[in-house]
mmCIF file of C-alpha atoms in Angstrom:
data_model
loop_
_atom_site.group_PDB
_atom_site.id
_atom_site.type_symbol
_atom_site.label_atom_id
_atom_site.label_comp_id
_atom_site.label_asym_id
_atom_site.label_seq_id
_atom_site.Cartn_x
_atom_site.Cartn_y
_atom_site.Cartn_z
ATOM 1 C CA MET A 1 -41.565 5.464 29.151
ATOM 2 C CA ILE A 2 -42.970 4.547 32.560
ATOM 3 C CA ILE A 3 -41.088 1.643 34.128
ATOM 4 C CA VAL A 4 -42.780 -0.599 36.691
ATOM 5 C CA THR A 5 -40.587 -3.007 38.642
ATOM 6 C CA GLY A 6 -41.875 -6.158 40.278
ATOM 7 C CA ALA A 7 -44.666 -6.499 37.709
ATOM 8 C CA ASN A 8 -44.980 -10.227 38.410
ATOM 9 C CA GLY A 9 -45.991 -9.484 41.998
ATOM 10 C CA LYS A 10 -49.468 -8.613 43.196
ATOM 11 C CA LEU A 11 -49.104 -4.838 43.489
ATOM 12 C CA GLY A 12 -46.750 -4.386 40.540
ATOM 13 C CA ARG A 13 -49.029 -6.410 38.241
ATOM 14 C CA MET A 14 -52.061 -4.400 39.308
ATOM 15 C CA VAL A 15 -50.222 -1.171 38.546
ATOM 16 C CA ALA A 16 -49.142 -2.419 35.122
ATOM 17 C CA GLU A 17 -52.675 -3.548 34.273
ATOM 18 C CA ARG A 18 -54.164 -0.215 35.316
ATOM 19 C CA LEU A 19 -51.491 1.729 33.435
ATOM 20 C CA LEU A 20 -52.629 -0.044 30.271
ATOM 21 C CA GLU A 21 -55.998 1.638 30.760
ATOM 22 C CA ALA A 22 -54.384 5.058 31.198
ATOM 23 C CA VAL A 23 -51.541 5.331 28.655
ATOM 24 C CA PRO A 24 -50.550 3.595 25.398
ATOM 25 C CA ALA A 25 -48.868 0.226 25.895
ATOM 26 C CA GLU A 26 -45.721 1.376 24.088
ATOM 27 C CA GLU A 27 -45.165 3.917 26.882
ATOM 28 C CA ILE A 28 -45.008 1.205 29.560
ATOM 29 C CA GLY A 29 -42.039 -0.975 30.435
ATOM 30 C CA VAL A 30 -41.809 -3.620 33.133
ATOM 31 C CA SER A 31 -38.649 -4.735 34.882
ATOM 32 C CA VAL A 32 -39.037 -8.305 36.133
ATOM 33 C CA ARG A 33 -36.767 -11.111 37.272
ATOM 34 C CA ASP A 34 -38.747 -13.698 35.280
ATOM 35 C CA VAL A 35 -39.468 -12.465 31.768
ATOM 36 C CA GLU A 36 -41.530 -15.538 30.883
ATOM 37 C CA ALA A 37 -43.985 -14.832 33.696
ATOM 38 C CA ALA A 38 -44.690 -11.409 32.162
ATOM 39 C CA ARG A 39 -45.162 -12.723 28.632
ATOM 40 C CA ASP A 40 -48.876 -11.805 28.689
ATOM 41 C CA LEU A 41 -47.964 -8.154 29.238
ATOM 42 C CA GLY A 42 -45.541 -8.320 26.331
ATOM 43 C CA ALA A 43 -48.314 -9.698 24.126
ATOM 44 C CA ARG A 44 -50.316 -6.567 24.903
ATOM 45 C CA GLY A 45 -47.514 -4.268 23.757
ATOM 46 C CA VAL A 46 -45.726 -3.634 27.062
ATOM 47 C CA ARG A 47 -41.921 -3.663 26.924
ATOM 48 C CA VAL A 48 -40.748 -6.570 29.083
ATOM 49 C CA ARG A 49 -37.105 -6.733 30.174
ATOM 50 C CA ARG A 50 -35.229 -8.606 32.840
ATOM 51 C CA GLY A 51 -34.233 -6.502 35.800
ATOM 52 C CA ASP A 52 -33.069 -7.812 39.157
ATOM 53 C CA PHE A 53 -32.224 -5.449 42.008
ATOM 54 C CA ALA A 54 -29.782 -8.056 43.322
ATOM 55 C CA ASP A 55 -27.987 -8.011 39.957
ATOM 56 C CA PRO A 56 -27.565 -4.268 39.271
ATOM 57 C CA ASP A 57 -25.925 -4.894 35.904
ATOM 58 C CA THR A 58 -29.356 -5.903 34.570
ATOM 59 C CA LEU A 59 -30.997 -2.606 35.490
ATOM 60 C CA PRO A 60 -29.618 -0.172 32.858
ATOM 61 C CA HIS A 61 -31.225 -2.184 30.061
ATOM 62 C CA ALA A 62 -34.454 -2.697 32.030
ATOM 63 C CA PHE A 63 -34.737 1.024 32.849
ATOM 64 C CA GLU A 64 -33.598 2.333 29.450
ATOM 65 C CA GLY A 65 -35.492 5.453 28.350
ATOM 66 C CA ALA A 66 -37.311 5.826 31.671
ATOM 67 C CA SER A 67 -39.156 9.049 32.376
ATOM 68 C CA LYS A 68 -40.596 7.675 35.625
ATOM 69 C CA VAL A 69 -39.757 4.520 37.546
ATOM 70 C CA LEU A 70 -41.944 2.796 40.112
ATOM 71 C CA ILE A 71 -39.677 0.858 42.470
ATOM 72 C CA VAL A 72 -41.763 -1.817 44.171
ATOM 73 C CA SER A 73 -39.976 -2.646 47.414
ATOM 74 C CA ALA A 74 -38.011 -5.896 47.531
ATOM 75 C CA GLY A 75 -39.319 -9.042 49.138
ATOM 76 C CA THR A 76 -36.257 -9.260 51.383
ATOM 77 C CA THR A 77 -35.419 -7.402 54.585
ATOM 78 C CA GLY A 78 -32.428 -5.834 56.258
ATOM 79 C CA GLU A 79 -29.231 -4.818 54.544
ATOM 80 C CA ALA A 80 -30.036 -6.839 51.411
ATOM 81 C CA ALA A 81 -33.327 -4.984 50.929
ATOM 82 C CA VAL A 82 -31.800 -1.540 51.364
ATOM 83 C CA ARG A 83 -28.929 -2.426 49.038
ATOM 84 C CA SER A 84 -31.443 -3.583 46.414
ATOM 85 C CA HIS A 85 -33.491 -0.415 46.700
ATOM 86 C CA LEU A 86 -30.408 1.796 46.440
ATOM 87 C CA ALA A 87 -29.318 -0.074 43.311
ATOM 88 C CA ALA A 88 -32.708 0.593 41.744
ATOM 89 C CA VAL A 89 -32.626 4.277 42.703
ATOM 90 C CA ALA A 90 -29.143 4.665 41.209
ATOM 91 C CA ALA A 91 -30.172 2.891 38.008
ATOM 92 C CA ALA A 92 -33.285 5.055 37.647
ATOM 93 C CA ALA A 93 -31.193 8.189 38.060
ATOM 94 C CA ALA A 94 -28.625 6.951 35.526
ATOM 95 C CA ALA A 95 -31.411 6.228 33.041
ATOM 96 C CA GLY A 96 -32.494 9.858 33.227
ATOM 97 C CA ALA A 97 -35.768 9.330 35.053
ATOM 98 C CA LYS A 98 -37.453 12.594 35.973
ATOM 99 C CA ARG A 99 -39.256 11.082 38.970
ATOM 100 C CA ILE A 100 -38.802 8.000 41.118
ATOM 101 C CA LEU A 101 -41.721 6.436 42.940
ATOM 102 C CA TYR A 102 -41.184 3.934 45.732
ATOM 103 C CA THR A 103 -43.683 1.690 47.505
ATOM 104 C CA SER A 104 -43.009 2.393 51.167
ATOM 105 C CA HIS A 105 -45.245 1.788 54.185
ATOM 106 C CA MET A 106 -47.268 3.903 56.558
ATOM 107 C CA GLY A 107 -45.177 2.510 59.434
ATOM 108 C CA ALA A 108 -41.781 3.374 57.935
ATOM 109 C CA SER A 109 -39.489 4.281 60.832
ATOM 110 C CA PRO A 110 -35.914 3.529 61.913
ATOM 111 C CA SER A 111 -37.207 2.479 65.338
ATOM 112 C CA SER A 112 -40.144 0.267 64.366
ATOM 113 C CA ARG A 113 -40.225 -3.262 65.743
ATOM 114 C CA PHE A 114 -41.614 -4.579 62.433
ATOM 115 C CA ILE A 115 -38.510 -5.665 60.539
ATOM 116 C CA PRO A 116 -39.241 -4.114 57.093
ATOM 117 C CA MET A 117 -40.011 -0.644 58.475
ATOM 118 C CA PRO A 118 -36.396 0.500 59.111
ATOM 119 C CA ASP A 119 -35.612 -0.651 55.548
ATOM 120 C CA HIS A 120 -38.323 1.610 54.184
ATOM 121 C CA ALA A 121 -37.069 4.502 56.297
ATOM 122 C CA ALA A 122 -33.511 4.019 55.025
ATOM 123 C CA THR A 123 -34.707 3.964 51.422
ATOM 124 C CA GLU A 124 -36.733 7.125 51.938
ATOM 125 C CA GLU A 125 -33.638 8.838 53.307
ATOM 126 C CA ALA A 126 -31.678 7.755 50.223
ATOM 127 C CA LEU A 127 -34.399 9.184 47.999
ATOM 128 C CA ARG A 128 -34.222 12.503 49.857
ATOM 129 C CA GLN A 129 -30.461 12.585 49.391
ATOM 130 C CA SER A 130 -30.625 11.635 45.702
ATOM 131 C CA GLY A 131 -31.643 15.140 44.648
ATOM 132 C CA LEU A 132 -34.215 13.663 42.239
ATOM 133 C CA PRO A 133 -37.923 14.406 42.408
ATOM 134 C CA PHE A 134 -39.528 11.433 44.128
ATOM 135 C CA THR A 135 -42.715 10.119 45.631
ATOM 136 C CA SER A 136 -42.642 7.679 48.525
ATOM 137 C CA LEU A 137 -46.023 5.958 48.610
ATOM 138 C CA ARG A 138 -46.569 5.271 52.306
ATOM 139 C CA ASN A 139 -49.021 2.451 51.750
ATOM 140 C CA GLY A 140 -51.356 1.216 54.429
ATOM 141 C CA PHE A 141 -51.118 -2.345 55.693
ATOM 142 C CA TYR A 142 -52.373 -4.771 53.037
ATOM 143 C CA MET A 143 -55.755 -6.331 53.755
ATOM 144 C CA SER A 144 -54.498 -9.521 52.132
ATOM 145 C CA SER A 145 -52.100 -9.873 55.084
ATOM 146 C CA ALA A 146 -55.079 -9.916 57.445
ATOM 147 C CA VAL A 147 -56.559 -12.796 55.455
ATOM 148 C CA GLU A 148 -53.332 -14.787 55.815
ATOM 149 C CA LEU A 149 -53.172 -14.101 59.548
ATOM 150 C CA VAL A 150 -56.694 -15.416 60.143
ATOM 151 C CA ARG A 151 -56.801 -18.300 57.654
ATOM 152 C CA GLY A 152 -56.282 -20.936 60.340
ATOM 153 C CA ALA A 153 -59.008 -19.404 62.497
ATOM 154 C CA LEU A 154 -61.542 -20.005 59.743
ATOM 155 C CA GLU A 155 -60.974 -23.730 60.262
ATOM 156 C CA THR A 156 -60.548 -23.878 64.038
ATOM 157 C CA GLY A 157 -62.798 -21.043 65.192
ATOM 158 C CA VAL A 158 -59.946 -19.688 67.333
ATOM 159 C CA LEU A 159 -57.817 -16.693 66.375
ATOM 160 C CA ALA A 160 -54.849 -17.172 68.708
ATOM 161 C CA VAL A 161 -52.304 -14.399 68.114
ATOM 162 C CA PRO A 162 -50.284 -12.012 70.296
ATOM 163 C CA GLU A 163 -51.626 -8.827 71.794
ATOM 164 C CA ASP A 164 -52.048 -6.339 68.980
ATOM 165 C CA GLY A 165 -53.199 -2.824 68.192
ATOM 166 C CA PRO A 166 -55.487 -1.233 65.628
ATOM 167 C CA VAL A 167 -54.416 -1.376 61.987
ATOM 168 C CA ALA A 168 -55.580 0.758 59.051
ATOM 169 C CA TRP A 169 -55.992 -2.159 56.641
ATOM 170 C CA THR A 170 -55.863 -1.144 52.968
ATOM 171 C CA ALA A 171 -56.686 -2.893 49.685
ATOM 172 C CA HIS A 172 -54.049 -3.532 47.009
ATOM 173 C CA ALA A 173 -56.470 -2.331 44.332
ATOM 174 C CA ASP A 174 -56.840 1.105 45.932
ATOM 175 C CA LEU A 175 -53.087 1.473 46.327
ATOM 176 C CA ALA A 176 -52.477 0.400 42.726
ATOM 177 C CA ASP A 177 -54.926 3.041 41.497
ATOM 178 C CA ALA A 178 -53.143 5.684 43.560
ATOM 179 C CA ALA A 179 -49.780 4.625 42.152
ATOM 180 C CA VAL A 180 -51.089 4.974 38.602
ATOM 181 C CA LEU A 181 -52.372 8.465 39.349
ATOM 182 C CA ALA A 182 -48.959 9.381 40.764
ATOM 183 C CA LEU A 183 -47.206 7.930 37.704
ATOM 184 C CA THR A 184 -49.428 9.715 35.203
ATOM 185 C CA GLY A 185 -50.330 12.929 37.012
ATOM 186 C CA GLU A 186 -49.171 15.470 39.543
ATOM 187 C CA VAL A 187 -50.348 13.936 42.812
ATOM 188 C CA LEU A 188 -48.456 12.769 45.904
ATOM 189 C CA ASP A 189 -45.136 14.586 45.827
ATOM 190 C CA GLY A 190 -42.312 13.609 48.206
ATOM 191 C CA LEU A 191 -43.257 11.602 51.306
ATOM 192 C CA SER A 192 -46.955 10.880 50.990
ATOM 193 C CA PRO A 193 -49.286 10.904 53.953
ATOM 194 C CA ALA A 194 -50.356 7.450 55.088
ATOM 195 C CA LEU A 195 -52.403 5.955 52.254
ATOM 196 C CA THR A 196 -54.936 3.981 54.256
ATOM 197 C CA GLY A 197 -58.342 2.435 54.363
ATOM 198 C CA PRO A 198 -61.139 4.286 56.154
ATOM 199 C CA GLU A 199 -60.996 2.537 59.538
ATOM 200 C CA VAL A 200 -58.711 0.872 62.048
ATOM 201 C CA ILE A 201 -59.533 -2.643 63.206
ATOM 202 C CA ASP A 202 -57.648 -4.933 65.582
ATOM 203 C CA MET A 203 -57.661 -8.719 65.646
ATOM 204 C CA ALA A 204 -60.680 -8.816 67.943
ATOM 205 C CA GLY A 205 -62.559 -6.727 65.411
ATOM 206 C CA ILE A 206 -61.447 -9.029 62.608
ATOM 207 C CA ALA A 207 -62.736 -12.013 64.584
ATOM 208 C CA GLU A 208 -66.114 -10.298 65.001
ATOM 209 C CA ILE A 209 -66.327 -9.627 61.269
ATOM 210 C CA LEU A 210 -65.456 -13.231 60.436
ATOM 211 C CA THR A 211 -68.121 -14.445 62.847
ATOM 212 C CA ARG A 212 -70.736 -12.331 61.059
ATOM 213 C CA LEU A 213 -69.593 -13.358 57.595
ATOM 214 C CA THR A 214 -69.280 -17.081 58.187
ATOM 215 C CA GLY A 215 -72.073 -17.649 60.688
ATOM 216 C CA ARG A 216 -69.587 -19.552 62.845
ATOM 217 C CA PRO A 217 -68.043 -18.168 66.042
ATOM 218 C CA VAL A 218 -64.437 -17.034 65.697
ATOM 219 C CA ARG A 219 -62.965 -16.424 69.146
ATOM 220 C CA ARG A 220 -59.979 -14.130 69.598
ATOM 221 C CA VAL A 221 -57.427 -15.507 72.097
ATOM 222 C CA VAL A 222 -54.314 -13.622 73.211
ATOM 223 C CA VAL A 223 -51.099 -15.661 73.372
ATOM 224 C CA SER A 224 -47.606 -14.495 74.284
ATOM 225 C CA ASP A 225 -45.112 -13.504 71.615
ATOM 226 C CA ASP A 226 -42.904 -16.461 72.579
ATOM 227 C CA GLU A 227 -45.757 -18.968 72.415
ATOM 228 C CA TYR A 228 -46.871 -17.635 69.030
ATOM 229 C CA ARG A 229 -43.354 -17.759 67.629
ATOM 230 C CA ALA A 230 -42.781 -21.287 68.914
ATOM 231 C CA ARG A 231 -46.040 -22.482 67.367
ATOM 232 C CA LEU A 232 -45.120 -20.968 64.009
ATOM 233 C CA VAL A 233 -41.703 -22.628 63.999
ATOM 234 C CA THR A 234 -43.228 -25.956 65.034
ATOM 235 C CA HIS A 235 -45.509 -25.751 62.000
ATOM 236 C CA GLY A 236 -42.584 -25.238 59.654
ATOM 237 C CA VAL A 237 -42.408 -21.457 59.432
ATOM 238 C CA PRO A 238 -38.765 -20.341 59.042
ATOM 239 C CA GLU A 239 -37.417 -18.596 62.115
ATOM 240 C CA ALA A 240 -36.811 -15.331 60.246
ATOM 241 C CA SER A 241 -40.427 -15.285 59.074
ATOM 242 C CA ALA A 242 -41.636 -16.085 62.586
ATOM 243 C CA ASP A 243 -39.601 -13.172 63.947
ATOM 244 C CA LEU A 244 -41.091 -10.893 61.296
ATOM 245 C CA LEU A 245 -44.665 -11.840 62.279
ATOM 246 C CA VAL A 246 -43.960 -11.374 65.988
ATOM 247 C CA GLY A 247 -42.542 -7.946 65.144
ATOM 248 C CA LEU A 248 -45.699 -7.102 63.225
ATOM 249 C CA PHE A 249 -47.820 -7.562 66.355
ATOM 250 C CA ALA A 250 -45.311 -5.675 68.511
ATOM 251 C CA ALA A 251 -45.347 -2.722 66.114
ATOM 252 C CA SER A 252 -49.137 -2.716 65.983
ATOM 253 C CA ARG A 253 -49.159 -2.549 69.795
ATOM 254 C CA ASP A 254 -46.921 0.510 69.456
ATOM 255 C CA GLY A 255 -49.505 2.144 67.177
ATOM 256 C CA ASP A 256 -47.315 2.069 64.056
ATOM 257 C CA PHE A 257 -50.244 1.173 61.789
ATOM 258 C CA ALA A 258 -53.062 2.994 63.548
ATOM 259 C CA PRO A 259 -53.452 6.432 61.933
ATOM 260 C CA VAL A 260 -56.274 6.714 59.399
ATOM 261 C CA ASP A 261 -55.752 9.357 56.743
ATOM 262 C CA PRO A 262 -58.246 10.631 54.120
ATOM 263 C CA THR A 263 -55.562 11.187 51.464
ATOM 264 C CA LEU A 264 -56.083 7.906 49.606
ATOM 265 C CA ALA A 265 -59.815 8.442 49.160
ATOM 266 C CA ASP A 266 -59.217 12.099 48.268
ATOM 267 C CA VAL A 267 -56.677 11.198 45.577
ATOM 268 C CA LEU A 268 -58.918 8.483 44.134
ATOM 269 C CA GLY A 269 -62.005 10.672 44.276
ATOM 270 C CA ARG A 270 -64.072 7.789 45.639
ATOM 271 C CA PRO A 271 -64.524 5.729 48.794
ATOM 272 C CA VAL A 272 -61.863 3.121 49.430
ATOM 273 C CA VAL A 273 -62.464 -0.535 50.218
ATOM 274 C CA ARG A 274 -63.641 -1.367 53.721
ATOM 275 C CA VAL A 275 -62.300 -4.368 55.624
ATOM 276 C CA GLU A 276 -65.635 -6.184 55.917
ATOM 277 C CA ASP A 277 -66.297 -5.890 52.189
ATOM 278 C CA TYR A 278 -62.806 -7.180 51.392
ATOM 279 C CA LEU A 279 -63.084 -10.117 53.788
ATOM 280 C CA LYS A 280 -66.507 -10.978 52.406
ATOM 281 C CA SER A 281 -65.004 -11.458 48.952
ATOM 282 C CA ALA A 282 -61.787 -13.088 50.185
ATOM 283 C CA VAL A 283 -63.027 -15.842 52.494
ATOM 284 C CA THR A 284 -65.184 -18.826 51.730
ATOM 285 C CA THR A 285 -68.448 -18.711 53.645
ATOM 286 C CA PRO A 286 -69.284 -22.112 55.136
ATOM 287 C CA ARG A 287 -72.929 -22.743 55.964
#
């Protein structure tokens, strides 16, 4: 039994869907907070059980019979996130899982200025100390995040964000395929190399791509961290989320998301998605 947590989220659902193409449905279980939202998976033969990292008492039933568990990182940050991840690791071990897989990040580091990165580093350390075989999937930065960062620029023609650095943007679909290979095969043991797209592109490069794709100029403007944060809060973004986004740009300036690694393409045995191709399919093209 392969258990996938977070199967109502984007990455977790992709993994579950791809697992259905690789192994019989009765060998797949999903651990989700909202069982109703995963009803379609249940209709296809997947075992659907409620499991909530924040309520560890739900996890033994959700993880029952696990041979491998994919722990999709929590949507929280800080102490709450690490506590949730540790609860999932402990439950997977108690269920008798032979391998734990965890969706980490290429920028995982105790010293990163991007708020989730120390959480990933702490979870990786807990996995090392668990004594269990594990794989930490150090995923590249999601391309879908780039789309969210530039959505306003598609309307205004101005991409006004803080000074940044190059980022190895990576598609969810490629990372989901790699996770399935790790769950069903013998690839990516321990801390994986950075699982990234084939190129690094900064915000100026993104603006150039959007200009080509839309036929409308998108101008990249550098604003200060404080100005960017204030604008976000003024537009209703919670302060914690604004701090997280400011930290993202600070960490990219530090080079946290810059290394490109061939491992993802090598594991998949095919080229991975390029940023321009992803943006072409993700944005509406006004003419």
